[in-house]
Coordinates of C-alpha atoms and ligand atoms in Angstrom, one line a residue:
X1 CA 76.9 65.3 -15.0
X2 CA 77.9 62.4 -17.2
X3 CA 76.2 62.1 -20.5
X4 CA 74.3 59.2 -21.8
X5 CA 72.4 58.2 -25.0
X6 CA 69.2 56.2 -24.8
X7 CA 69.1 54.9 -28.3
X8 CA 65.5 53.7 -28.3
X9 CA 62.1 54.8 -27.2
X10 CA 61.5 53.3 -23.7
X11 CA 59.1 54.0 -20.8
X12 CA 59.3 57.8 -20.0
X13 CA 59.4 57.1 -16.2
X14 CA 62.7 55.1 -16.8
X15 CA 64.1 58.2 -18.6
X16 CA 63.1 60.3 -15.5
X17 CA 65.1 57.8 -13.3
X18 CA 68.1 58.2 -15.6
X19 CA 67.8 62.0 -15.6
X20 CA 68.4 61.9 -11.8
X21 CA 71.9 60.9 -12.6
X22 CA 72.7 61.8 -16.1
X23 CA 72.4 64.4 -18.9
X24 CA 70.2 62.2 -21.2
X25 CA 70.1 62.4 -25.0
X26 CA 67.0 60.3 -25.8
X27 CA 66.3 59.1 -29.3
X28 CA 62.7 58.3 -29.7
X29 CA 62.5 57.4 -33.4
X30 CA 63.4 54.3 -35.4
X31 CA 66.7 52.5 -34.8
X32 CA 69.6 54.9 -35.5
X33 CA 71.7 54.1 -38.5
X34 CA 75.3 53.3 -37.6
X35 CA 76.8 56.6 -38.6
X36 CA 74.2 58.6 -36.7
X37 CA 74.6 56.3 -33.7
X38 CA 78.3 56.9 -33.7
X39 CA 77.8 60.7 -34.0
X40 CA 75.4 60.7 -31.1
X41 CA 77.8 58.6 -29.0
X42 CA 80.9 60.9 -29.7
X43 CA 80.5 62.8 -26.4
X44 CA 78.7 60.2 -24.2
X45 CA 79.9 58.3 -21.2
X46 CA 77.3 55.6 -21.4
X47 CA 74.4 54.3 -23.6
X48 CA 71.3 52.2 -23.3
X49 CA 70.6 50.1 -26.4
X50 CA 68.1 47.5 -27.5
X51 CA 69.7 45.4 -30.2
X52 CA 71.7 48.3 -31.8
X53 CA 75.0 47.1 -33.2
X54 CA 77.9 48.4 -31.1
X55 CA 81.1 47.5 -33.1
X56 CA 84.8 48.3 -32.8
X57 CA 84.1 51.3 -35.1
X58 CA 81.3 52.5 -32.9
X59 CA 83.6 52.4 -29.8
X60 CA 86.4 54.0 -31.7
X61 CA 84.1 57.0 -32.5
X62 CA 83.1 57.2 -28.8
X63 CA 86.3 57.7 -26.8
X64 CA 84.5 58.6 -23.5
X65 CA 82.1 55.7 -23.6
X66 CA 82.6 53.3 -20.6
X67 CA 79.4 51.3 -20.4
X68 CA 76.6 50.1 -22.7
X69 CA 73.5 48.6 -21.2
X70 CA 71.5 46.4 -23.6
X71 CA 67.8 46.1 -22.9
X72 CA 67.7 42.4 -23.8
X73 CA 69.2 39.2 -22.5
X74 CA 70.8 38.5 -25.9
X75 CA 73.7 40.7 -26.7
X76 CA 74.9 39.5 -30.1
X77 CA 74.6 43.1 -31.2
X78 CA 77.7 43.8 -29.0
X79 CA 81.2 43.0 -30.4
X80 CA 82.5 41.7 -27.1
X81 CA 86.1 41.4 -28.3
X82 CA 85.9 45.1 -29.1
X83 CA 84.3 45.9 -25.7
X84 CA 87.2 44.0 -24.0
X85 CA 89.9 45.6 -26.1
X86 CA 88.5 49.1 -25.3
X87 CA 87.7 48.3 -21.6
X88 CA 84.0 49.1 -22.2
X89 CA 81.5 47.3 -20.0
X90 CA 78.5 45.7 -21.5
X91 CA 75.5 44.6 -19.5
X92 CA 72.3 42.7 -20.4
X93 CA 68.9 41.9 -18.7
X94 CA 68.7 38.2 -17.9
X95 CA 66.2 36.4 -15.7
X96 CA 63.4 39.1 -15.6
X97 CA 62.1 37.9 -19.0
X98 CA 62.4 34.1 -18.5
X99 CA 58.7 33.3 -17.7
X100 CA 57.2 35.7 -20.2
X101 CA 59.4 34.5 -23.0
X102 CA 58.7 30.9 -22.1
X103 CA 55.0 31.6 -22.2
X104 CA 55.4 33.1 -25.7
X105 CA 57.5 30.1 -26.9
X106 CA 54.5 28.0 -25.9
X107 CA 52.0 30.3 -27.5
X108 CA 53.9 30.2 -30.8
X109 CA 54.5 26.4 -30.7
X110 CA 50.8 25.8 -30.0
X111 CA 49.7 28.2 -32.6
X112 CA 51.9 26.5 -35.2
X113 CA 50.9 23.0 -34.2
X114 CA 47.1 23.8 -34.1
X115 CA 47.3 26.1 -37.1
X116 CA 45.7 29.0 -35.3
X117 CA 47.0 31.8 -37.6
X118 CA 46.2 29.9 -40.7
X119 CA 42.7 29.2 -39.4
X120 CA 42.1 32.8 -38.4
X121 CA 43.2 34.1 -41.8
X122 CA 40.7 31.6 -43.4
X123 CA 37.9 32.8 -41.2
X124 CA 38.7 36.5 -41.7
X125 CA 38.8 36.0 -45.4
X126 CA 35.2 34.8 -45.3
X127 CA 36.1 31.3 -46.5
X128 CA 34.3 29.5 -43.7
X129 CA 31.3 28.1 -45.5
X130 CA 30.7 24.9 -43.5
X131 CA 32.3 22.9 -40.7
X132 CA 34.2 19.9 -41.8
X133 CA 35.9 17.1 -39.8
X134 CA 39.2 17.6 -41.6
X135 CA 39.5 21.4 -41.4
X136 CA 43.0 22.4 -40.2
X137 CA 44.1 19.1 -38.8
X138 CA 47.4 19.4 -37.1
X139 CA 49.7 17.5 -34.7
X140 CA 48.9 17.1 -31.0
X141 CA 50.8 19.0 -28.4
X142 CA 49.6 17.1 -25.3
X143 CA 51.4 13.9 -24.8
X144 CA 54.0 14.5 -27.5
X145 CA 57.8 14.9 -27.4
X146 CA 59.2 18.4 -26.9
X147 CA 62.7 19.0 -28.1
X148 CA 64.4 22.1 -26.6
X149 CA 67.6 23.3 -28.2
X150 CA 69.3 25.6 -25.7
X151 CA 68.6 24.6 -22.1
X152 CA 69.4 27.9 -20.3
X153 CA 67.0 29.7 -18.0
X154 CA 64.3 30.2 -20.7
X155 CA 64.7 26.7 -22.0
X156 CA 64.2 25.3 -18.5
X157 CA 61.1 27.5 -18.0
X158 CA 59.7 26.0 -21.2
X159 CA 60.5 22.5 -20.1
X160 CA 58.8 23.1 -16.7
X161 CA 55.5 24.0 -18.5
X162 CA 55.7 20.7 -20.5
X163 CA 54.9 18.7 -17.4
X164 CA 51.4 20.0 -17.4
X165 CA 51.0 18.8 -21.0
X166 CA 52.3 15.3 -20.2
X167 CA 55.1 15.7 -22.6
X168 CA 58.4 13.9 -22.9
X169 CA 61.2 16.5 -22.8
X170 CA 64.4 16.0 -24.7
X171 CA 67.0 18.7 -25.0
X172 CA 70.3 19.7 -26.6
X173 CA 72.7 22.2 -25.1
X174 CA 76.4 23.0 -25.5
X175 CA 76.9 21.1 -22.3
X176 CA 74.6 18.9 -20.3
X177 CA 72.7 20.6 -17.4
X178 CA 73.2 19.4 -13.9
X179 CA 71.7 16.0 -13.1
X180 CA 69.4 17.6 -10.5
X181 CA 67.9 19.9 -13.1
X182 CA 67.5 17.1 -15.6
X183 CA 65.7 15.1 -12.9
X184 CA 63.5 18.1 -11.9
X185 CA 62.5 18.8 -15.5
X186 CA 62.4 15.1 -16.5
X187 CA 64.5 16.1 -19.4
X188 CA 66.9 13.8 -21.3
X189 CA 69.9 15.0 -23.2
X190 CA 70.2 14.2 -26.9
X191 CA 72.7 15.1 -29.7
X192 CA 71.2 17.8 -32.0
X193 CA 70.6 15.2 -34.7
X194 CA 68.9 12.7 -32.4
X195 CA 66.7 15.5 -31.0
X196 CA 65.6 16.6 -34.4
X197 CA 64.7 13.0 -35.4
X198 CA 62.8 12.3 -32.3
X199 CA 61.0 15.5 -31.3
X200 CA 57.4 16.3 -32.3
X201 CA 57.9 20.0 -31.5
X202 CA 61.3 21.7 -31.6
X203 CA 61.8 25.0 -29.8
X204 CA 65.0 27.0 -30.2
X205 CA 66.2 29.1 -27.2
X206 CA 69.9 29.3 -27.7
X207 CA 72.0 32.5 -27.9
X208 CA 73.2 33.6 -31.3
X209 CA 77.0 33.2 -31.8
X210 CA 79.1 32.7 -34.9
X211 CA 79.1 29.0 -34.3
X212 CA 75.3 28.9 -33.9
X213 CA 74.8 30.5 -37.3
X214 CA 72.3 28.3 -39.2
X215 CA 72.1 25.7 -36.4
X216 CA 69.0 24.7 -38.3
X217 CA 69.5 24.6 -42.1
X218 CA 68.4 22.3 -44.9
X219 CA 70.3 19.3 -43.5
X220 CA 68.8 19.6 -40.1
X221 CA 65.2 20.2 -41.4
X222 CA 65.6 17.0 -43.4
X223 CA 66.1 15.1 -40.1
X224 CA 62.8 16.3 -38.6
X225 CA 59.5 14.4 -38.8
X226 CA 57.0 15.5 -41.5
X227 CA 54.5 16.1 -38.7
X228 CA 56.9 18.2 -36.6
X229 CA 56.9 21.9 -35.8
X230 CA 59.8 24.3 -35.3
X231 CA 59.6 27.4 -33.1
X232 CA 62.4 30.0 -33.1
X233 CA 62.2 32.5 -30.2
X234 CA 66.0 32.8 -30.0
X235 CA 67.6 35.0 -32.7
X236 CA 67.5 35.5 -36.4
X237 CA 70.4 33.7 -38.1
X238 CA 70.1 30.6 -35.9
X239 CA 67.7 29.3 -38.6
X240 CA 68.4 29.4 -42.3
X241 CA 65.1 31.2 -43.1
X242 CA 65.2 30.4 -46.9
X243 CA 65.7 26.7 -46.2
X244 CA 62.9 26.8 -43.7
X245 CA 60.5 28.4 -46.1
X246 CA 61.3 25.7 -48.6
X247 CA 60.7 22.9 -46.1
X248 CA 57.4 24.5 -45.1
X249 CA 56.3 25.0 -48.7
X250 CA 57.0 21.4 -49.5
X251 CA 55.5 20.2 -46.2
X252 CA 58.7 18.5 -45.2
X253 CA 57.8 19.7 -41.7
X254 CA 54.3 20.6 -40.7
X255 CA 54.6 24.1 -39.4
X256 CA 56.8 26.8 -37.8
X257 CA 56.4 29.6 -35.3
X258 CA 58.9 32.4 -35.7
X259 CA 59.4 35.5 -33.6
X260 CA 62.9 36.3 -34.9
X261 CA 64.3 36.6 -38.4
X262 CA 67.6 36.9 -40.3
X263 CA 68.0 40.6 -41.1
X264 CA 64.9 41.7 -39.1
X265 CA 62.8 43.8 -39.2
X266 CA 63.0 42.5 -42.8
X267 CA 61.4 39.1 -43.2
X268 CA 62.5 36.7 -45.9
X269 CA 59.9 37.1 -48.6
X270 CA 59.4 33.4 -49.1
X271 CA 58.3 33.1 -45.5
X272 CA 55.5 35.6 -46.2
X273 CA 54.1 33.4 -48.9
X274 CA 53.8 30.0 -47.0
X275 CA 50.7 29.5 -45.0
X276 CA 52.0 27.1 -42.4
X277 CA 54.1 29.5 -40.4
X278 CA 53.1 31.9 -37.6
X279 CA 55.1 35.1 -37.7
X280 CA 55.4 37.7 -34.9
X281 CA 57.7 40.8 -34.8
X282 CA 60.2 39.9 -32.0
X283 CA 57.7 40.3 -29.1
X284 CA 58.5 37.2 -27.0
X285 CA 59.3 39.3 -23.9
X286 CA 56.6 41.9 -24.6
X287 CA 54.4 41.8 -21.5
X288 CA 53.9 45.2 -19.9
X289 CA 55.4 44.0 -16.6
X290 CA 58.4 42.3 -18.2
X291 CA 59.3 45.1 -20.6
X292 CA 59.1 47.5 -17.6
X293 CA 61.4 45.2 -15.6
X294 CA 63.8 45.0 -18.5
X295 CA 63.9 48.7 -19.0
X296 CA 64.5 49.3 -15.3
X297 CA 67.1 46.6 -15.1
X298 CA 69.0 48.1 -18.0
X299 CA 68.8 51.5 -16.3
X300 CA 70.0 50.0 -13.0
X301 CA 73.0 48.5 -14.9
X302 CA 73.9 51.7 -16.5
X303 CA 73.5 53.8 -13.4
X304 CA 75.7 51.4 -11.4
X305 CA 78.2 50.9 -14.2
X306 CA 78.9 54.6 -14.4
X307 CA 79.4 54.8 -10.7
X308 CA 76.1 56.4 -9.6
X309 CA 73.2 55.3 -7.4
X310 CA 72.9 52.9 -4.5
X311 CA 74.8 50.1 -6.4
X312 CA 77.6 52.4 -7.7
X313 CA 80.4 50.2 -9.2
X314 CA 78.3 47.0 -8.8
X315 CA 76.0 46.7 -11.9
X316 CA 73.7 43.6 -11.5
X317 CA 74.5 42.1 -14.9
X318 CA 78.0 42.7 -16.2
X319 CA 78.8 40.7 -19.3
X320 CA 82.5 41.3 -19.2
X321 CA 83.2 42.2 -15.5
X322 CA 87.0 41.9 -16.0
X323 CA 87.1 45.4 -17.6
X324 CA 85.6 47.0 -14.6
X325 CA 87.9 49.5 -13.0
X326 CA 90.2 49.6 -16.0
X327 CA 90.9 52.9 -17.9
X328 CA 89.1 53.3 -21.2
X329 CA 91.5 52.5 -24.1
Ligands
GLV401 C1 65.3 39.7 -26.8 O1 65.4 39.2 -27.9 C2 66.3 39.5 -25.8 O2 67.4 39.0 -26.1 O3 66.0 39.9 -24.6

């Protein structure tokens, strides 16, 4: 039997599925440090990860490894140049999380705009002595302008929901989406700068790449309206968290909603001290059904990539299909 490492706790029934095909080494604790991960991969043919960094050094220490299935749509934890050089297949879990993640983007955006976390903390702290007309005033969502940066599948799902809120939708993306999709979503393309100036609520849904590092920094925050909100459900590193904390503290923008952070699970200490930000621990795809679907899809990918099961040799979501069938190097 081929050997695999499952590097994170996942649903036990998914482990049972994997055990039908593989000898499974299952790590159920906190994320493995790089040296321990490399040690556990030394004799493995495949791995199932969730955000664990797989670098050239990890692959060099794992000479048998042929496939790594990430339980996430984003795969910036994989050094894809190293995967390609070593002929290791990477897979991810797109699509199954689109709607759940779009729901969460909306939840964060609305919580930031309508100051839900701030108001709840106030109430819990016993500070609610009397009702007042100006308690927790915030910007409207209904009828405002939504700016989506990253118009992939999740961005489009967010845009679709905006129609029910009578919002104008503007978007920025590496390339414009097809005219039929723009028409369906009633979404207009803008440069990043124009979008930031015009949007009442900016939502970030783009993948992390080296060129997307600090897509939103001090200069970009300075373009936004003082009444605007910023929501990041994409990846830490896309926003300069220190610059954002400064803009929030000085009320240069109204509020933010953040599910992802530079260096998570650490959170920039300045963000913890500003009231006008809603902070959640990377849970945008965390509905029971969607996390199950992601875990099962990651398992399907790994089973097929290692030549087992009904789809042997045809994993549903190869990131670098060109390496398939090539000998490990
Ligand atoms: C979660 O962050 C994912 O990329 O699926």
